[in-house]
């Protein structure tokens, strides 16, 4: 029962992230140079990510966590996101003149929490992880203390987030009551017929649905994303969402009953979410808010793959793997793109995030060719155009959906991607085909700051690479032992 | 009707009463006090079930620390009567019925499905606490350690948020 | 030759290299950008001519095949191949691109570098579409091609360019999204994305698809193609796109992009879903015929020269679709030929409209009149091309139209009779427009001093004229190469239920009125 | 002996009242209290279940929940103070700058 | 046999001339252009003659038409259209007419066009026309014939619109082309049907198969009849028969030599040629034959009536042309193909002559075309007068001039034709009366009586030699041309029919009818001509003034308002429909309306969606609750969850 060294190694990433978080806090009084802190933050993120190689597969802490390719994949994803966000935040913090150390520390803590979420195999541990990331996120959302919007987004996120958490927790309680355990594996063995279990799972779905911004739980997303400091928004769009999906997926794979209970729920959530996200995005004038809505829509697309799991796992010889692969690949591509896009937005936004409207993007193609080009790549990826990661993501989701005979879902998704084309295109049109009206605000940087540029370059490169040669990633996400057997 | 059941009803009644007054009171302080009432009565129920340690923690941490924090903040911001705006049409018309409906559903579902569970066995206090600590430091050590970081996050957050301008 | 191993890849990606090279030039160095772009596109044209050697006359199946595994799951392969049909479409593309560069020599003034980069990338996409034999690859190029085209319209277009660009993009996207579903569904049923493989599979066990499934799949592909063609009710993006696009854009758009739709029908809709194709044929034919007449009538009354040409495309492409959906060797060869012919003559027409636009910056017919006095050479070329487009014998337009109608008549005489009305109407709108633009006294003083075609334009026009004549007289050069693949397609399109339902294959030569409402007649 | 589902029903009622309070109250602090109320309801359920099953896990969970609640309280109140500082109101309905 | 083996030379030479003049002639002197144009046509005429000579040898040897395939033009599936030329008696006649008359008219043009702009253009068009016309007559299959068919149409379009600065001219050209297209529509369908029936468009194959064609169950030659009628539709377009004749009168907008060559001598006779060429088919399609006869006859009369009152000298001739073409069709229609072709030839001579003479008159009058502003020219321009008089006598049908024999043969055949022959004959005869009337009316108005023009403005002068010589040659031909087919009773011998017999074979009907009947009929015809002459003399020989046209005269003068009818009944409605229904409503309204409507609809929905995003946390909480309830509903709804119905385990 007493944890072994192996267990420790299996949670090394979380430990490293937290430790570096603490380290940053300790350094803060002495180091006045922001770059150094940035460096430390990135170092922490990187080390944590790399440390995944040390641990070998298997469950740790008497089954509380499961360290397998799946969690490894997500640790990588989260680490990468954290790394990029920290890098992107550097110039932002300077511009907004905000304390750096706490910021990076919180990001690392949040990342650690997500990591826990990704590898947790026991609901309470997951809950702790969720809370870690959430609490850190609340603070990050309100990080621009003097900004009314920022604090508002913090309040909304905090109140609604804890509200949802309560549901999640109550769900856990009921599941525990029904099965006498919170360990997924043991829950799976329990009688799936009991109403208590079903109720519990329903409540859990409410809680998690909120975190992944599935309609009608998406309500908080646009406000929080818009109010939060843009790099933080990037983190929100990529990290917690991915981690929560990871947990959902883990529950799916472990508790077969869940796929049954949740099937229609996911079907309907997916459709509603797609439509709400896309239709909402059409009418937005602020690019940042538009991207927020678009991330709702993308959550919807991901849910489509979830809906596909049930049929595949029961009726097809290959099993649900295509659906899982779709989710993983989709999240990867999506996260990278979102981070890149929000980075650009934050750079264009300028001091005090005052230039977020479409008009501010007008003529970007001539003013900042590089930024505009990169933004175009991201938008096309979100739109699901070929030779971008987004295309394959969407492709695999489609494939999963059609593979499980969800033709109607696929058709609805198609219609949505056409709607989406409209507003993504609008940004491109504005950037290249409109000239900027009025005089140029002085403080808009004539080009991206080097750090941000780095982030963008990485994101673009990754997006296109995944769009051309997805094989490597596919090799990982399609591996049959994605989830190490118990 | 056994004494235990009577006590249960009393405490349960107090808890619900507290919850209701929490809603009905218009001044935060009163709401806070009624919340304390709920917590205390819950502590009583824990005792009734034989979970002494939890009951104690409930009183100390919740009733003591957390609620004091609340009251302190209320004082700090000297929040007065809450104004009864209702800009939200949705909450105004649909909110309460829907909330009640939800509560009803949950309650009904639980009532229907948990009848078969055995009644709580009043286990000896010490043993239960012992087992508790065992679990905490063996099986659940990982979440336990995580909570420490969680608290750290909370502290950092609080500092970041509350610290005055131009630190 | 060593090259032949990767010839197709080279042909596809050479323009991309050119585009890359362009990026290294200084943006304001217009002359050299244009020269480089021109050289690259001409070189590309010559490269594509090499393919002629690779495709043996009468060869069934694909030549110069390239096959490399690309993505493991689903098994997507980099599978290229060319046959008589795609061969000439590719050459058409490579032939038109240099002319586009010429056409934009004067018309394009800002962001010249980007313009030519886009043009070359567009070429890459289009050629890729014609050469890929993997459904996924095909779809990939199909989508990729959208973006540069939308940019060409949206950045270098005219007043309502953005509306036009977005409309074009969304319209096409709508169709292709459904095609993606179709592709995946098909993959789901055949576990392959490789066209020949799927083909073989479906041929070998016709029961693979239920009638309903087959029809749905057919429609999912057909919608995408019908929008591109464009078939009658889905055509409204075309006039806007054309009117707003810069000359080069229009040339490529009308010259090649539309053909992608009809090409898709021949390559995918028919061979993969023969029964559905036959069942849908009457409806499609009706739409095509409506398109022919409707397009011509609307073209007749257009006050805007470019719009007129655009609607004429709707009419002409109607012929092509009709030819395809009669499943008759003659008409289908005619259809393919008409694709090429229309590409040339309409391309030339847009080239010509571009020339006067460069001088007067308007397409309004009322702004012109009596042009043959100031610019006789121009007038002569315009007449020549117009005649070609209205299908005068010995010019390219005639062969295709004649074969289509001839072939169609053999199977459904009423279809052919209705379609033939288009022949009259095309004369009407073209001649009337020509009269209004070129005949009579010069009405606008602005037009009095218009310079005639300069040498650059003259060379471009000559290139067009030569090809027009050649295609008009030497058609066997093309049809010999087209024949075999077309026969293959028709062979593959033989409906399965034709055998099932034992019905007299040979129908009486005359009085086959009944044929019309029954797509089941198997031609030949 | 008190049947377990009495406790559970009570917890359900309390949870429901918490939800009700969340939508009913305007004062941010009170709303936060209602969240605490919901968490308490959860705790009750946990304890009841663990007692019913004669395990102690449930009680461990309760401890965790209490800690988390405390942490949330710290941060939450910090945020509330921040908001109160930024805009002179604790009425949640007046915190609606971000919309549409 | 050099030329015969390289038959393509004959048509190609004019094409060469056209190309050279068209591409480079712009900056060349008239003489150079002349030499190119005349040279090419002249040589091609000579080659034609040589070819004929060789052909006759060939025929004597093989007793069959000469035929040679040069290259494949279209090949698709079972269809082949080759550049195949053939030579048989019929072709020979046509070829000689085309090249011969064409050459003469070229010469004439060098004088007539001397002072016109675009000289090189004119000749290049003219040569191009020669090329296509030769292709038309020498083609050995319908598809190549169609090439010539369309090509001559194009040239007539170009030449009618030669003075493109005049709107009327360009209108006329357009009209000609489009009306012809309407005919071609039928023609093409005819070809398609032939291919469907016989699997080929090659003359030999088609005719061979047709000869052995079996009537279907109802004893009809359905396919062939339909095919013939469709071909005839094409013919009516090209040869200006009812109801598609309307373009020809307007075509007079073109330069007069053009009217002479294209709209009198050659192109317009293409329809007749096609019918004659397809006689094998027509003989299998009695119905079609009858239709041809009736239409021809009707046209002959109808056009003649209009011709009575026209005041423009060329218009009169134009309607007369229409009428004469009607005769030719009548001939073919009653089976007298030989006679039809014969009339075609003679008509080529005298009608060309008439036009050229008229041209010379116009030339003399400095462009004046209204006969009411002429008169008394007889003394001024003698050569023109006399030559034109020859032509008039010829067309009127007086012995021994050309038309006397040709028209006679046709009428005779008509009289003998089994069903309704008498009626056809009578109408034809009436038309003959009218013909001689309006022709002599023309003569008197132009050359006779007082002069009705102002000396000071118009300086009447005889045309130069290069114009008058062709006139004389043609005059000679129209005097003697008839004798090649003079029936025996006039001491002649029907060489022509004999010559054509290998083509038409037994097609020639009526030959065996009694000599006496033939005699009487020809007297009747001559009488008719005299009647016309007499009336004309009575009305116009003395001093006349243009009267106010009223009643019937008015209707005739306005050509029965046919143009107005077409305009009002077809053109205008079509335009209106296209503009106000198809374009404005269907396209812009319905389709685009839907498209944009969908977009706006989406935006509207989006707007409502965003308004759920009220920014109010309480509402948000309610949304969460709603979601929770929905999920409960879903999960606990037996309908949805297979679990409840024992799906799992």
Tab-separated table of C-alpha atoms in Angstrom, chain C residues 218-386:
chain	number	residue	atom	x	y	z
C	218	UNK	CA	-23.849	9.338	-56.206
C	219	UNK	CA	-25.634	12.460	-55.104
C	220	UNK	CA	-23.010	13.341	-52.543
C	221	UNK	CA	-20.378	13.337	-55.271
C	222	UNK	CA	-22.640	14.778	-57.902
C	223	UNK	CA	-23.623	17.784	-55.823
C	224	UNK	CA	-20.026	18.885	-55.509
C	225	UNK	CA	-19.416	18.468	-59.205
C	226	UNK	CA	-22.713	20.013	-60.253
C	227	UNK	CA	-21.887	23.137	-58.289
C	228	UNK	CA	-18.517	23.376	-59.965
C	229	UNK	CA	-19.840	22.840	-63.468
C	230	UNK	CA	-22.210	24.706	-62.714
C	231	UNK	CA	-25.443	22.899	-63.404
C	232	UNK	CA	-28.579	24.946	-63.766
C	233	UNK	CA	-29.975	25.828	-60.378
C	234	UNK	CA	-26.535	25.981	-58.779
C	235	UNK	CA	-24.932	28.367	-61.237
C	236	UNK	CA	-25.436	31.763	-59.637
C	237	UNK	CA	-21.950	31.949	-58.178
C	238	UNK	CA	-20.489	31.870	-61.653
C	239	UNK	CA	-21.603	35.210	-63.097
C	240	UNK	CA	-20.547	37.074	-59.974
C	241	UNK	CA	-17.236	35.275	-59.759
C	242	UNK	CA	-16.529	35.983	-63.421
C	243	UNK	CA	-17.540	39.601	-63.457
C	244	UNK	CA	-15.546	40.394	-60.345
C	245	UNK	CA	-12.509	38.256	-61.058
C	246	UNK	CA	-9.470	39.730	-62.776
C	247	UNK	CA	-8.950	38.604	-66.357
C	248	UNK	CA	-6.533	35.849	-65.428
C	249	UNK	CA	-8.943	34.587	-62.817
C	250	UNK	CA	-11.763	34.426	-65.304
C	251	UNK	CA	-9.631	32.627	-67.845
C	252	UNK	CA	-8.640	29.911	-65.414
C	253	UNK	CA	-12.075	29.786	-63.846
C	254	UNK	CA	-13.968	29.344	-67.077
C	255	UNK	CA	-11.158	27.566	-68.822
C	256	UNK	CA	-10.354	24.859	-66.340
C	257	UNK	CA	-12.117	25.067	-63.004
C	258	UNK	CA	-15.513	24.378	-64.442
C	259	UNK	CA	-14.084	21.356	-66.184
C	260	UNK	CA	-13.131	19.909	-62.840
C	261	UNK	CA	-16.808	19.363	-62.234
C	262	UNK	CA	-17.478	17.540	-65.472
C	263	UNK	CA	-14.205	15.666	-65.104
C	264	UNK	CA	-15.310	14.501	-61.699
C	265	UNK	CA	-18.557	13.255	-63.152
C	266	UNK	CA	-16.765	11.210	-65.759
C	267	UNK	CA	-14.121	9.938	-63.411
C	268	UNK	CA	-16.172	9.231	-60.299
C	269	UNK	CA	-19.935	9.592	-60.579
C	270	UNK	CA	-20.376	7.331	-63.575
C	271	UNK	CA	-17.923	4.483	-63.117
C	272	UNK	CA	-18.439	4.121	-59.385
C	273	UNK	CA	-22.211	4.357	-59.289
C	274	UNK	CA	-23.485	3.187	-62.665
C	275	UNK	CA	-26.981	2.255	-61.592
C	276	UNK	CA	-27.533	5.469	-59.752
C	277	UNK	CA	-26.085	7.394	-62.665
C	278	UNK	CA	-28.535	5.766	-65.020
C	279	UNK	CA	-31.407	6.321	-62.679
C	280	UNK	CA	-30.497	9.949	-62.243
C	281	UNK	CA	-29.694	10.549	-65.896
C	282	UNK	CA	-33.111	11.842	-67.015
C	283	UNK	CA	-33.251	14.394	-64.226
C	284	UNK	CA	-29.689	15.481	-64.849
C	285	UNK	CA	-30.288	15.728	-68.561
C	286	UNK	CA	-33.329	17.897	-68.001
C	287	UNK	CA	-31.303	20.208	-65.796
C	288	UNK	CA	-28.541	20.290	-68.370
C	289	UNK	CA	-30.969	21.177	-71.134
C	290	UNK	CA	-32.583	23.846	-69.019
C	291	UNK	CA	-29.082	25.132	-68.395
C	292	UNK	CA	-28.319	25.226	-72.101
C	293	UNK	CA	-31.390	27.199	-73.073
C	294	UNK	CA	-31.727	29.228	-69.910
C	295	UNK	CA	-28.079	30.205	-69.888
C	296	UNK	CA	-28.243	31.258	-73.498
C	297	UNK	CA	-31.397	33.302	-73.016
C	298	UNK	CA	-30.027	35.097	-69.992
C	299	UNK	CA	-26.750	35.698	-71.778
C	300	UNK	CA	-28.758	37.225	-74.595
C	301	UNK	CA	-29.931	40.115	-72.439
C	302	UNK	CA	-26.843	40.809	-70.382
C	303	UNK	CA	-25.713	44.424	-70.516
C	304	UNK	CA	-22.310	43.360	-69.233
C	305	UNK	CA	-19.965	41.705	-71.688
C	306	UNK	CA	-18.211	39.534	-69.142
C	307	UNK	CA	-21.441	38.412	-67.575
C	308	UNK	CA	-22.635	37.477	-71.024
C	309	UNK	CA	-19.650	35.226	-71.518
C	310	UNK	CA	-20.194	33.794	-68.069
C	311	UNK	CA	-23.752	32.803	-68.833
C	312	UNK	CA	-22.635	31.422	-72.153
C	313	UNK	CA	-20.401	29.101	-70.128
C	314	UNK	CA	-23.436	27.896	-68.233
C	315	UNK	CA	-25.016	27.115	-71.564
C	316	UNK	CA	-21.984	25.370	-73.020
C	317	UNK	CA	-21.266	23.299	-69.951
C	318	UNK	CA	-24.865	22.169	-70.133
C	319	UNK	CA	-23.922	20.491	-73.391
C	320	UNK	CA	-21.050	18.728	-71.704
C	321	UNK	CA	-23.171	17.374	-68.893
C	322	UNK	CA	-25.781	16.246	-71.357
C	323	UNK	CA	-23.121	14.475	-73.360
C	324	UNK	CA	-21.821	12.717	-70.297
C	325	UNK	CA	-25.172	11.524	-69.059
C	326	UNK	CA	-26.247	9.880	-72.276
C	327	UNK	CA	-23.603	7.177	-71.679
C	328	UNK	CA	-22.869	7.028	-75.365
C	329	UNK	CA	-19.361	6.796	-76.753
C	330	UNK	CA	-19.861	9.515	-79.324
C	331	UNK	CA	-21.536	11.980	-77.024
C	332	UNK	CA	-19.094	11.377	-74.197
C	333	UNK	CA	-16.093	11.872	-76.459
C	334	UNK	CA	-17.897	14.962	-77.626
C	335	UNK	CA	-18.319	16.039	-74.047
C	336	UNK	CA	-14.638	15.665	-73.300
C	337	UNK	CA	-13.795	17.480	-76.486
C	338	UNK	CA	-16.244	20.230	-75.682
C	339	UNK	CA	-14.555	20.625	-72.310
C	340	UNK	CA	-11.289	21.352	-74.051
C	341	UNK	CA	-12.815	23.477	-76.771
C	342	UNK	CA	-14.795	25.548	-74.340
C	343	UNK	CA	-11.696	25.959	-72.225
C	344	UNK	CA	-9.851	27.453	-75.164
C	345	UNK	CA	-12.545	29.596	-76.710
C	346	UNK	CA	-13.986	30.949	-73.482
C	347	UNK	CA	-10.494	31.521	-72.200
C	348	UNK	CA	-9.860	33.495	-75.356
C	349	UNK	CA	-13.085	35.434	-74.919
C	350	UNK	CA	-12.086	36.466	-71.419
C	351	UNK	CA	-8.627	37.318	-72.652
C	352	UNK	CA	-10.295	39.594	-75.182
C	353	UNK	CA	-12.646	41.219	-72.719
C	354	UNK	CA	-9.624	41.750	-70.517
C	355	UNK	CA	-7.935	43.675	-73.314
C	356	UNK	CA	-10.667	46.262	-73.624
C	357	UNK	CA	-11.066	46.367	-69.882
C	358	UNK	CA	-7.422	47.344	-69.585
C	359	UNK	CA	-8.166	50.225	-71.919
C	360	UNK	CA	-11.559	51.403	-70.730
C	361	UNK	CA	-12.073	49.801	-67.288
C	362	UNK	CA	-15.622	48.749	-67.955
C	363	UNK	CA	-17.415	45.699	-69.238
C	364	UNK	CA	-20.656	47.517	-70.014
C	365	UNK	CA	-21.562	46.852	-73.633
C	366	UNK	CA	-23.278	50.229	-73.823
C	367	UNK	CA	-19.900	51.835	-73.157
C	368	UNK	CA	-18.602	50.510	-76.454
C	369	UNK	CA	-19.810	50.405	-80.048
C	370	UNK	CA	-18.074	50.772	-83.367
C	371	UNK	CA	-14.839	49.397	-81.986
C	372	UNK	CA	-13.890	47.795	-85.280
C	373	UNK	CA	-12.965	51.223	-86.576
C	374	UNK	CA	-10.310	52.027	-83.990
C	375	UNK	CA	-9.197	48.444	-83.344
C	376	UNK	CA	-9.716	46.276	-86.453
C	377	UNK	CA	-7.257	43.539	-85.453
C	378	UNK	CA	-8.961	43.167	-82.140
C	379	UNK	CA	-12.338	43.054	-83.808
C	380	UNK	CA	-11.162	40.352	-86.189
C	381	UNK	CA	-9.881	38.154	-83.368
C	382	UNK	CA	-12.996	38.698	-81.361
C	383	UNK	CA	-15.155	37.653	-84.262
C	384	UNK	CA	-12.987	34.620	-84.833
C	385	UNK	CA	-13.279	33.498	-81.239
C	386	UNK	CA	-16.970	34.280	-81.080
